[in-house]
Short mmCIF file of C-alpha atoms in Angstrom, two decimals:
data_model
loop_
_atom_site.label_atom_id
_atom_site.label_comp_id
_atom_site.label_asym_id
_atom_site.label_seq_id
_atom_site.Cartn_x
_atom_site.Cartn_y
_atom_site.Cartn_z
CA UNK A 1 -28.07 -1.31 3.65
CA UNK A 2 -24.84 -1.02 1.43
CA UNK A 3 -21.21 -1.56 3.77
CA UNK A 4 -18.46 0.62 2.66
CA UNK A 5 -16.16 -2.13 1.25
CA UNK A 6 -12.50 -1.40 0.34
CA UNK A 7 -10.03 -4.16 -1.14
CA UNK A 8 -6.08 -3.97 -0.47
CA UNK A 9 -3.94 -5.23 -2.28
CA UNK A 10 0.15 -4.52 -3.79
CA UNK A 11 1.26 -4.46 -7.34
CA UNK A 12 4.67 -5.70 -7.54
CA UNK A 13 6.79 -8.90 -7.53
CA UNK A 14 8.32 -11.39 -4.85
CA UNK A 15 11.38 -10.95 -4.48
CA UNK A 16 12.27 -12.45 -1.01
CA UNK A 17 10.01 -15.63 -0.37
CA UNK A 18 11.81 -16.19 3.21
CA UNK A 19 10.81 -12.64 3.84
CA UNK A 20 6.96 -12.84 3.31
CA UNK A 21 4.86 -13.09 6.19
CA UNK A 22 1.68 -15.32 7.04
CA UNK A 23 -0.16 -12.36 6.69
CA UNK A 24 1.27 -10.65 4.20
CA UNK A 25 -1.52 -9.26 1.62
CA UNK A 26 -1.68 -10.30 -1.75
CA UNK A 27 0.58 -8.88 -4.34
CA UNK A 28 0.14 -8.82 -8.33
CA UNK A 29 1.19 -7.58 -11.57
CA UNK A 30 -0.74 -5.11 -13.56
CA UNK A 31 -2.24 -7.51 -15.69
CA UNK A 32 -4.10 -9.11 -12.56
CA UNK A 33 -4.99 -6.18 -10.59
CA UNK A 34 -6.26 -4.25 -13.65
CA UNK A 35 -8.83 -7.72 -13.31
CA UNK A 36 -9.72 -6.99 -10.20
CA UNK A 37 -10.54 -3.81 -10.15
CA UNK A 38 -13.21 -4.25 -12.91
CA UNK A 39 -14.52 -7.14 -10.91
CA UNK A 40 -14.71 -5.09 -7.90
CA UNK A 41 -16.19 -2.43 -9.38
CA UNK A 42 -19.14 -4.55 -11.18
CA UNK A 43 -19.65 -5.20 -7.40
CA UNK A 44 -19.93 -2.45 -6.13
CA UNK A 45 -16.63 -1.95 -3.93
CA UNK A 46 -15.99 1.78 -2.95
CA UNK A 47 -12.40 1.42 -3.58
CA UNK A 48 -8.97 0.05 -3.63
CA UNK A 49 -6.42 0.71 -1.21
CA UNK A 50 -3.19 0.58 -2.85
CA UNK A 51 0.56 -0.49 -0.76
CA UNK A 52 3.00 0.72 -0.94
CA UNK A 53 5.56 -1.69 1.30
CA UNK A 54 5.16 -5.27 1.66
CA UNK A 55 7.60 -7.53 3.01
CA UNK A 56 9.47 -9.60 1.02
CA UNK A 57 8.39 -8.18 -2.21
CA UNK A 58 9.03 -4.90 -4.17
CA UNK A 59 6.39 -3.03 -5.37
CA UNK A 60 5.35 0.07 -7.56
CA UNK A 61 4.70 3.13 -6.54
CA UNK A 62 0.93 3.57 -5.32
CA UNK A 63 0.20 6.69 -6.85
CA UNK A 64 1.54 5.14 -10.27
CA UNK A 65 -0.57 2.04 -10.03
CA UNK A 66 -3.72 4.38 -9.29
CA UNK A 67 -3.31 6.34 -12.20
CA UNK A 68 -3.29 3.27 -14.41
CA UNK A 69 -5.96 1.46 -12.73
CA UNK A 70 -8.34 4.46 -12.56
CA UNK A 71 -7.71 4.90 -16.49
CA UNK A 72 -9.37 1.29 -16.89
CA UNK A 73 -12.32 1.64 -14.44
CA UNK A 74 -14.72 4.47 -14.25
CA UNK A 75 -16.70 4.18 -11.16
CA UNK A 76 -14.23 2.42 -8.17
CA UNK A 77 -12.13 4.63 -5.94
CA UNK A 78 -8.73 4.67 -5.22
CA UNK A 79 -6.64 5.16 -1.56
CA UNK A 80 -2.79 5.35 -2.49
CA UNK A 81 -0.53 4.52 0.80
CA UNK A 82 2.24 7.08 0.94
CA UNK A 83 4.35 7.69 4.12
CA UNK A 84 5.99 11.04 5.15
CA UNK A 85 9.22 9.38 3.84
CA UNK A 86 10.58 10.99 0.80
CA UNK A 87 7.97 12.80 -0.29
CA UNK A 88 7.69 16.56 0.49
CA UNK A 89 4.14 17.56 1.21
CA UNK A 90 3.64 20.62 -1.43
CA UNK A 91 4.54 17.50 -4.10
CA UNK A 92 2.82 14.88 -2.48
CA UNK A 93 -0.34 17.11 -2.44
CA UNK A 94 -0.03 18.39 -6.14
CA UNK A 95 0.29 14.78 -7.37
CA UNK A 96 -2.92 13.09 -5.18
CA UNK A 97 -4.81 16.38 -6.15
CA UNK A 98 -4.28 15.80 -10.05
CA UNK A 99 -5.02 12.06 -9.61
CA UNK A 100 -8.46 12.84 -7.85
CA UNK A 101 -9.39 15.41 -10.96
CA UNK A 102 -8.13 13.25 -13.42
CA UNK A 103 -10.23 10.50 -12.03
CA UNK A 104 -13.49 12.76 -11.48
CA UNK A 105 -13.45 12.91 -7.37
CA UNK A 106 -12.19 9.32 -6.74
CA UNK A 107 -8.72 9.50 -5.03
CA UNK A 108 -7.48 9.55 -1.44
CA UNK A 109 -4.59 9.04 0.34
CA UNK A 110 -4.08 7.13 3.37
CA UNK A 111 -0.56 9.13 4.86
CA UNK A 112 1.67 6.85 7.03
CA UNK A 113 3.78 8.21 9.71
CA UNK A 114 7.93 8.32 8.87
CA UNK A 115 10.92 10.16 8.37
CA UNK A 116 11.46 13.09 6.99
CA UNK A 117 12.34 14.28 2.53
CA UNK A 118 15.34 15.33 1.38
CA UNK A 119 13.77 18.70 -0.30
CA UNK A 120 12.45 19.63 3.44
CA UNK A 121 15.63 18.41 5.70
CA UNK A 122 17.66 20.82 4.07
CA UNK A 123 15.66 23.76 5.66
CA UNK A 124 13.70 22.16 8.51
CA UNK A 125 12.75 24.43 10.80
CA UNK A 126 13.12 22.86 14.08
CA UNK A 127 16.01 20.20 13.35
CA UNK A 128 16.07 18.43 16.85
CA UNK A 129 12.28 17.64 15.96
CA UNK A 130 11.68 13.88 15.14
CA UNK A 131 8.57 12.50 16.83
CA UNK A 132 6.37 10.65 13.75
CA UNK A 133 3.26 11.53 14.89
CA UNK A 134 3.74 15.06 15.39
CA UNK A 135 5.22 14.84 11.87
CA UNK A 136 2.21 13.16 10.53
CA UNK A 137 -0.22 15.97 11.77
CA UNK A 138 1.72 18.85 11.12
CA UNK A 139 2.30 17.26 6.91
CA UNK A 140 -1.64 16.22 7.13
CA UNK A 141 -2.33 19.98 8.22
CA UNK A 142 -0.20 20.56 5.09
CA UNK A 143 -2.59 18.39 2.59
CA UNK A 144 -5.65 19.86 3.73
CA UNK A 145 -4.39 23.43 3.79
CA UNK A 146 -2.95 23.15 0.13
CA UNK A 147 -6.03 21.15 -1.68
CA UNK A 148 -8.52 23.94 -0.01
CA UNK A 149 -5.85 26.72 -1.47
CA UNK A 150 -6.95 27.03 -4.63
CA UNK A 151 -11.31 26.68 -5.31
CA UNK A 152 -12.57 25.68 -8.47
CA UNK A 153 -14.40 28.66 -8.67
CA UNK A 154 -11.49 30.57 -8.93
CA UNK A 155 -10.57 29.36 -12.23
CA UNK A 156 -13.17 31.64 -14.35
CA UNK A 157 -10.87 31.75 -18.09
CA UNK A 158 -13.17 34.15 -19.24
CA UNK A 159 -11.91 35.57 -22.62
CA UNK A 160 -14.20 38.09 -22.77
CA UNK A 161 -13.13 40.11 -19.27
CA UNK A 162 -9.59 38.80 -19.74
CA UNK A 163 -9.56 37.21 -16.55
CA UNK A 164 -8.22 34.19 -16.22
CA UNK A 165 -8.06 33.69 -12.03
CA UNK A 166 -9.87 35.12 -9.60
CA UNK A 167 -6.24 35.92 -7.42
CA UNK A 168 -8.21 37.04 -4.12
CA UNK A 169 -10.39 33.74 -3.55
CA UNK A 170 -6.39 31.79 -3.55
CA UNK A 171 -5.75 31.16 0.47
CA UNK A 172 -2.00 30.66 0.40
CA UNK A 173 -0.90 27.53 2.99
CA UNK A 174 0.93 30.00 5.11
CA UNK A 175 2.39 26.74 7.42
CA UNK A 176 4.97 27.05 9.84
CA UNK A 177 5.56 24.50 12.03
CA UNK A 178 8.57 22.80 14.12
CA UNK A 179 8.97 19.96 10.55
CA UNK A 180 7.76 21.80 7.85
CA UNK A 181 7.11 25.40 6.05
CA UNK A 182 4.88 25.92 3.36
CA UNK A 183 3.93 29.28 2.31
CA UNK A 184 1.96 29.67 -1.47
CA UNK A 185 -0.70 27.68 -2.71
CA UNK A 186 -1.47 25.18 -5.00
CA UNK A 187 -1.16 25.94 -8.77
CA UNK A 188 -4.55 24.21 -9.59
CA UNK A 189 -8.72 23.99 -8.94
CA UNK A 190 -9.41 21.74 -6.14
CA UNK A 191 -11.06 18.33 -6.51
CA UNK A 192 -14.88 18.29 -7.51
CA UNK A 193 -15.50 16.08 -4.07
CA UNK A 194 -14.16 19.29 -2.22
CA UNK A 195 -10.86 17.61 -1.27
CA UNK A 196 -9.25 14.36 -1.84
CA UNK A 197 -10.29 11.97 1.06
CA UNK A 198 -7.58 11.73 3.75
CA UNK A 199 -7.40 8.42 5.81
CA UNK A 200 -4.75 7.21 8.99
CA UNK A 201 -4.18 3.68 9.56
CA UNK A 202 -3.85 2.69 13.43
CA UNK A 203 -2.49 -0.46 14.88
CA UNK A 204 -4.63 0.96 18.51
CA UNK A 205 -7.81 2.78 19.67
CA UNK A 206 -5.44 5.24 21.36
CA UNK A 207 -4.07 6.22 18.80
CA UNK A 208 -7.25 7.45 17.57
CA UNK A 209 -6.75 10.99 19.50
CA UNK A 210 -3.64 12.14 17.18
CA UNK A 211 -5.23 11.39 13.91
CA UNK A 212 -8.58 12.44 14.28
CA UNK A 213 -8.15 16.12 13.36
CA UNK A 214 -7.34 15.92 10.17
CA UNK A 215 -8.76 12.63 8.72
CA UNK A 216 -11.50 11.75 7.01
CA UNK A 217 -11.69 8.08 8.15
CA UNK A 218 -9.76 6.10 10.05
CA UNK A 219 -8.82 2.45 9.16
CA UNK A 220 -8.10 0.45 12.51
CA UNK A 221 -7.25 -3.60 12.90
CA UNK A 222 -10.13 -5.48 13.34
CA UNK A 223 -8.61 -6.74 16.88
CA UNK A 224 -8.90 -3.01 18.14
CA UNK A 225 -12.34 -2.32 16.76
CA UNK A 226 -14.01 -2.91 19.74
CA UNK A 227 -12.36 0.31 21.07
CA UNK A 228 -12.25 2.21 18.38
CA UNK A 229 -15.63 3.67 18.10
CA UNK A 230 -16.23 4.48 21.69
CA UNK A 231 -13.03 6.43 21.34
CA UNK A 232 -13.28 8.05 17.98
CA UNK A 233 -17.05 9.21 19.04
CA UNK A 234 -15.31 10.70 22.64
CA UNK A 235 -12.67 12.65 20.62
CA UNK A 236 -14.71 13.81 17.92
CA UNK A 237 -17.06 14.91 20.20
CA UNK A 238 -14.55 17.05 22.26
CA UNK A 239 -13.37 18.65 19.12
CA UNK A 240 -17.05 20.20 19.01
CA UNK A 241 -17.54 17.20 16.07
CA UNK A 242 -19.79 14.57 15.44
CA UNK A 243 -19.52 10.64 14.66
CA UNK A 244 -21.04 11.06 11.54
CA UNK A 245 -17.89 13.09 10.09
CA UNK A 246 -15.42 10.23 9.95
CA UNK A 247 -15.80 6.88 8.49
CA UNK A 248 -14.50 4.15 10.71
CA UNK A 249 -13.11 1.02 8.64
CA UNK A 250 -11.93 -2.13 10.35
CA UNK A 251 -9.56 -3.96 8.42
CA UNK A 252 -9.51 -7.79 8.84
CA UNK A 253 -7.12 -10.24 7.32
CA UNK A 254 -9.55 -12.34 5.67
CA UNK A 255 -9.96 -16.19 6.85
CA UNK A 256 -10.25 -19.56 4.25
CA UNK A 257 -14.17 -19.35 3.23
CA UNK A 258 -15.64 -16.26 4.84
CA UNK A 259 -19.06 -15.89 3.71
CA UNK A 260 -20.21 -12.43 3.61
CA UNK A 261 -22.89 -13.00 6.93
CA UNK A 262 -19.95 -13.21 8.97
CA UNK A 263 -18.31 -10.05 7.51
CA UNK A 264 -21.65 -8.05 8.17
CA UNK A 265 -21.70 -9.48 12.14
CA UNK A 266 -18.28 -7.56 12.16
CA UNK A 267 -19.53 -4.22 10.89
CA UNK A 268 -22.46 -4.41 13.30
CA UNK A 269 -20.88 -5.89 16.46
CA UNK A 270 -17.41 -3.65 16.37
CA UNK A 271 -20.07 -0.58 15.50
CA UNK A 272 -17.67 -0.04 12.00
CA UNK A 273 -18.86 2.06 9.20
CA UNK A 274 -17.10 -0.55 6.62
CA UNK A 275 -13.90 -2.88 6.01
CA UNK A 276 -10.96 -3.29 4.57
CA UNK A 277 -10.14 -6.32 3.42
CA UNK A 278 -7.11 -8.19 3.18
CA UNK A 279 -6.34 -11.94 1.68
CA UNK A 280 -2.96 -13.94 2.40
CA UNK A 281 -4.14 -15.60 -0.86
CA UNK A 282 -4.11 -16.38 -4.89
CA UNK A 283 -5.72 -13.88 -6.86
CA UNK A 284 -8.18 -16.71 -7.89
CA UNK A 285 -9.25 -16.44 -4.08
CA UNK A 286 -9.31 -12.93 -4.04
CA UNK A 287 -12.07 -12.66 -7.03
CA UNK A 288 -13.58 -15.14 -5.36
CA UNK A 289 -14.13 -13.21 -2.14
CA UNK A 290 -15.15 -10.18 -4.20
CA UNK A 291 -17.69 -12.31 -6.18
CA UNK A 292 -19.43 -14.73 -3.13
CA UNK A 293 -18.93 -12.38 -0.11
CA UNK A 294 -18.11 -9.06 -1.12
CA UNK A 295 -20.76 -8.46 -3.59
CA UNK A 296 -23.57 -9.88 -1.17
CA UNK A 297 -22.22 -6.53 1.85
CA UNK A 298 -22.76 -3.77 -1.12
CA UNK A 299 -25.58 -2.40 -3.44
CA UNK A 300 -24.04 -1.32 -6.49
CA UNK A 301 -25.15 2.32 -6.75
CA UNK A 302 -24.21 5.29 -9.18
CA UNK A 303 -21.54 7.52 -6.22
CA UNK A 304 -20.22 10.89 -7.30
CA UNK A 305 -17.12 10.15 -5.55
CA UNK A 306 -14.88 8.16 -3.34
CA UNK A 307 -16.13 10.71 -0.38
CA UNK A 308 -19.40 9.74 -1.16
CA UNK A 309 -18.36 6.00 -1.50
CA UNK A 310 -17.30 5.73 1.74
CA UNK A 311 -20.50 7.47 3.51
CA UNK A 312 -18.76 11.12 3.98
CA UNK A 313 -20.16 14.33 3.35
CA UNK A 314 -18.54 16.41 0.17
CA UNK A 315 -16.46 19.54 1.48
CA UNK A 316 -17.82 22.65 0.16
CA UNK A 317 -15.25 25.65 -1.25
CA UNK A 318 -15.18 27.30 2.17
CA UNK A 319 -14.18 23.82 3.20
CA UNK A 320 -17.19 22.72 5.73
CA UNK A 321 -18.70 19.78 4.97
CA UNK A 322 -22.15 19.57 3.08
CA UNK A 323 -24.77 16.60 2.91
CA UNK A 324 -23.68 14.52 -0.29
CA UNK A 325 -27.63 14.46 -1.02
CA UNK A 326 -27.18 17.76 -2.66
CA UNK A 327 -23.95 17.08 -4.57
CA UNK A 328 -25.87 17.03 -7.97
CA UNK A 329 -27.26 20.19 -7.29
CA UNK A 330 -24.29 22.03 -6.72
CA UNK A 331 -21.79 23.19 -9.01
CA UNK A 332 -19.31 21.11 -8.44
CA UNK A 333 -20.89 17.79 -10.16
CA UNK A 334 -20.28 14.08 -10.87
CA UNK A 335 -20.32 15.26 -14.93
CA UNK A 336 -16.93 15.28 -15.71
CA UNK A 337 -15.80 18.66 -17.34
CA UNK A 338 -15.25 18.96 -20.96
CA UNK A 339 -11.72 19.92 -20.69
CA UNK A 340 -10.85 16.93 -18.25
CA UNK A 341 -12.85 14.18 -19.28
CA UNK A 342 -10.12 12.58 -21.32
CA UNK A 343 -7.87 12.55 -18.41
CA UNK A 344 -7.99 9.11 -17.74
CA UNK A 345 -6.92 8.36 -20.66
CA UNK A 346 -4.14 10.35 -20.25
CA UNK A 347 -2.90 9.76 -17.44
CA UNK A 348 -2.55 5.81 -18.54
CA UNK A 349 -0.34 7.31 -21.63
CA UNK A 350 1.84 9.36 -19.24
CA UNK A 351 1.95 6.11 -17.13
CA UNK A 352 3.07 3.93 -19.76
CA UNK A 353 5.86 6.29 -20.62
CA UNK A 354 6.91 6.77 -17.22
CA UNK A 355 6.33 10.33 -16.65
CA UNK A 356 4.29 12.04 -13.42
CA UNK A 357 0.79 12.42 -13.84
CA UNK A 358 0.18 15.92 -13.15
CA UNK A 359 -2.36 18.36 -13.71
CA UNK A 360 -3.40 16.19 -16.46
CA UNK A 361 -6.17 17.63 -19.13
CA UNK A 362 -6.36 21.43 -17.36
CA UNK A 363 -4.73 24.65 -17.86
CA UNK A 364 -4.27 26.42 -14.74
CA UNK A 365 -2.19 29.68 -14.15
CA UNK A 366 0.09 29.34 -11.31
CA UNK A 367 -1.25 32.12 -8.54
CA UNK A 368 1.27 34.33 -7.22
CA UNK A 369 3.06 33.21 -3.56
CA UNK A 370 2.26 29.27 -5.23
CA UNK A 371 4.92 27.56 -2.51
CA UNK A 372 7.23 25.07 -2.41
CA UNK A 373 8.89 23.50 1.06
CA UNK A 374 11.29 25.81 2.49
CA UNK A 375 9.74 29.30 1.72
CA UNK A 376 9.02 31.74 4.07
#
């Protein structure tokens, strides 16, 4: 049976060496993690997780480094980590959401808790809020509301009739909480994998009961995975959910000559769905992991998406889940679409020149109400 395997790692350079920890992940330049990738990919990794703070160095921005990577690989996922910090949710959301179409269905986000943006603060509406986590939810909320706000199949472009969007399938956000107030929706088709997969990173098992509403899977230190299932399964469950729904990752800093039966007795004994791994190492090490242990956990296997990657069901447009088993059936299908399957490429050029990736390769319409932070 294939494990769910994702790889973190930062792109950046040291710039403090006093300030780097023991366990500090490993950081790289382009060059090197463009290397990786590939060699994860030939292994059959379901992804890359992507920093975007590690101490003692300065890296690029995750969502940046994603877009380049994914233009150079065609099968490996990407998780970009983005806090709360300086980044208003309508934006935030617009830019993972043309990521995950440019790349065909294989983005995700894993959203850390922090402060507040300076295009919300100006019109919060509850200013003597401040607690993180309630912050998280109520921007996670956010995410899935806006990437569900727009279907594919309301982009019909039909010259013929003249119509362009089907304007009563849009669900505006219509958010308004004690952080943040989001009204329109999106100004784009949702992802082909239903939604871009959403993942929260906790230190604790207890924290497991804030997150669990709104993500997809949950990553969790490999010293708290022996609670973590036990208490994901007991919160799911009185949410009227099932186990099944979420992935459950365990990330472990990974020890000097790990062989890959030792990484399996992990999944199996903590009751994980898959890992994250971590190395306090060269690169050299790194490939090596991916190449002796790694590739002996996975299966490479042809996956429609990340979602489907990691073991999750695809979100249908009324945004339930469906069984992935189906997901070449359906209309929304691992074939790229004509007018998008350039993208890639594309979004590496607008990389290289420094500009945003977004909405790369499709014309959309903007739909009436389409909202930015602050609206009523």
């Amino acid at each position: 049976m294939s494990i769910p395997i994702v790889l973190e790692l930062g792109v950046g350079r040291l710039v403090d060496a006093d300030g780097r920890g023991p366990d500090s992940p490993l950081v790289t330049d382009l060059t090197s993690a463009v290397r990786i990738a590939q060699v994860a990919e030939a292994a059959g990794v379901a992804g890359l997780r992507v920093l975007d703070a590690v101490p003692g160095f300065a890296v690029l921005d995750p969502t940046v480094v994603v877009s380049f990577l994914a233009a150079r690989t065609s099968a490996l996922g990407y998780l970009a980590d983005v806090p709360t910090t300086h980044h208003a949710p309508y934006n935030l959301a617009r830019r993972t959401l043309s990521i995950d179409r440019a790349t065909g269905g294989r983005a995700g986000l894993v959203l850390r808790p922090g402060e507040g943006d300076e295009v919300t603060d100006a019109v919060v509406p509850d200013p003597s809020a401040s607690d993180p986590k309630q912050r998280w939810c109520e921007y996670a909320e956010i995410l899935r509301r806006l990437w569900d706000s727009f279907p594919a199949e309301a982009l019909v472009g039909d010259q013929e009739t003249g119509v362009f969007v089907r304007d009563e399938l849009i669900r505006p956000a219509g958010f308004d909480g004690r952080f943040y107030r989001v009204a329109g929706a999106l100004d784009g088709p949702s992802s082909v994998q239903g939604r871009p997969v959403q993942v929260a990173a906790v230190t604790d098992a207890a924290e497991i009961a804030c997150v669990v509403g709104h993500a997809d899977a949950v990553i969790v230190d490999i010293a708290a995975a022996p609670l973590a299932d036990a208490a994901l399964t007991s919160e799911l469950e009185r949410r009227g959910r099932t186990r099944g729904e979420v992935t459950l990752l365990g990330r472990i800093q990974v020890p000097p000559g790990v062989d890959a039966d030792w990484l399996h007795d992990q999944v199996t004994t903590q009751s994980l769905d898959g890992l994250v791994l971590t190395l306090n190492g060269t690169i050299h090490e790194f490939l090596t992991l991916i190449e002796s242990a790694v590739s002996r956990l996975v299966v490479p296997a042809p996956t429609h998406s990340l979602r489907e990657a990691l073991g999750l069901t695809r979100i249908a447009p009324d945004g339930a889940a469906t069984d992935t088993t189906h997901a070449t059936d359906s209309a929304v299908s691992a074939a790229p679409d004509p007018a998008t399957e350039d993208a890639p490429d594309a979004a590496a050029a607008a990389v290289a020149g420094g500009t945003e990736v977004v909405e790369v390769g499709v014309g959309v319409a903007r739909p009436a109400g389409a909202g930015r932070e602050g609206v009523a």
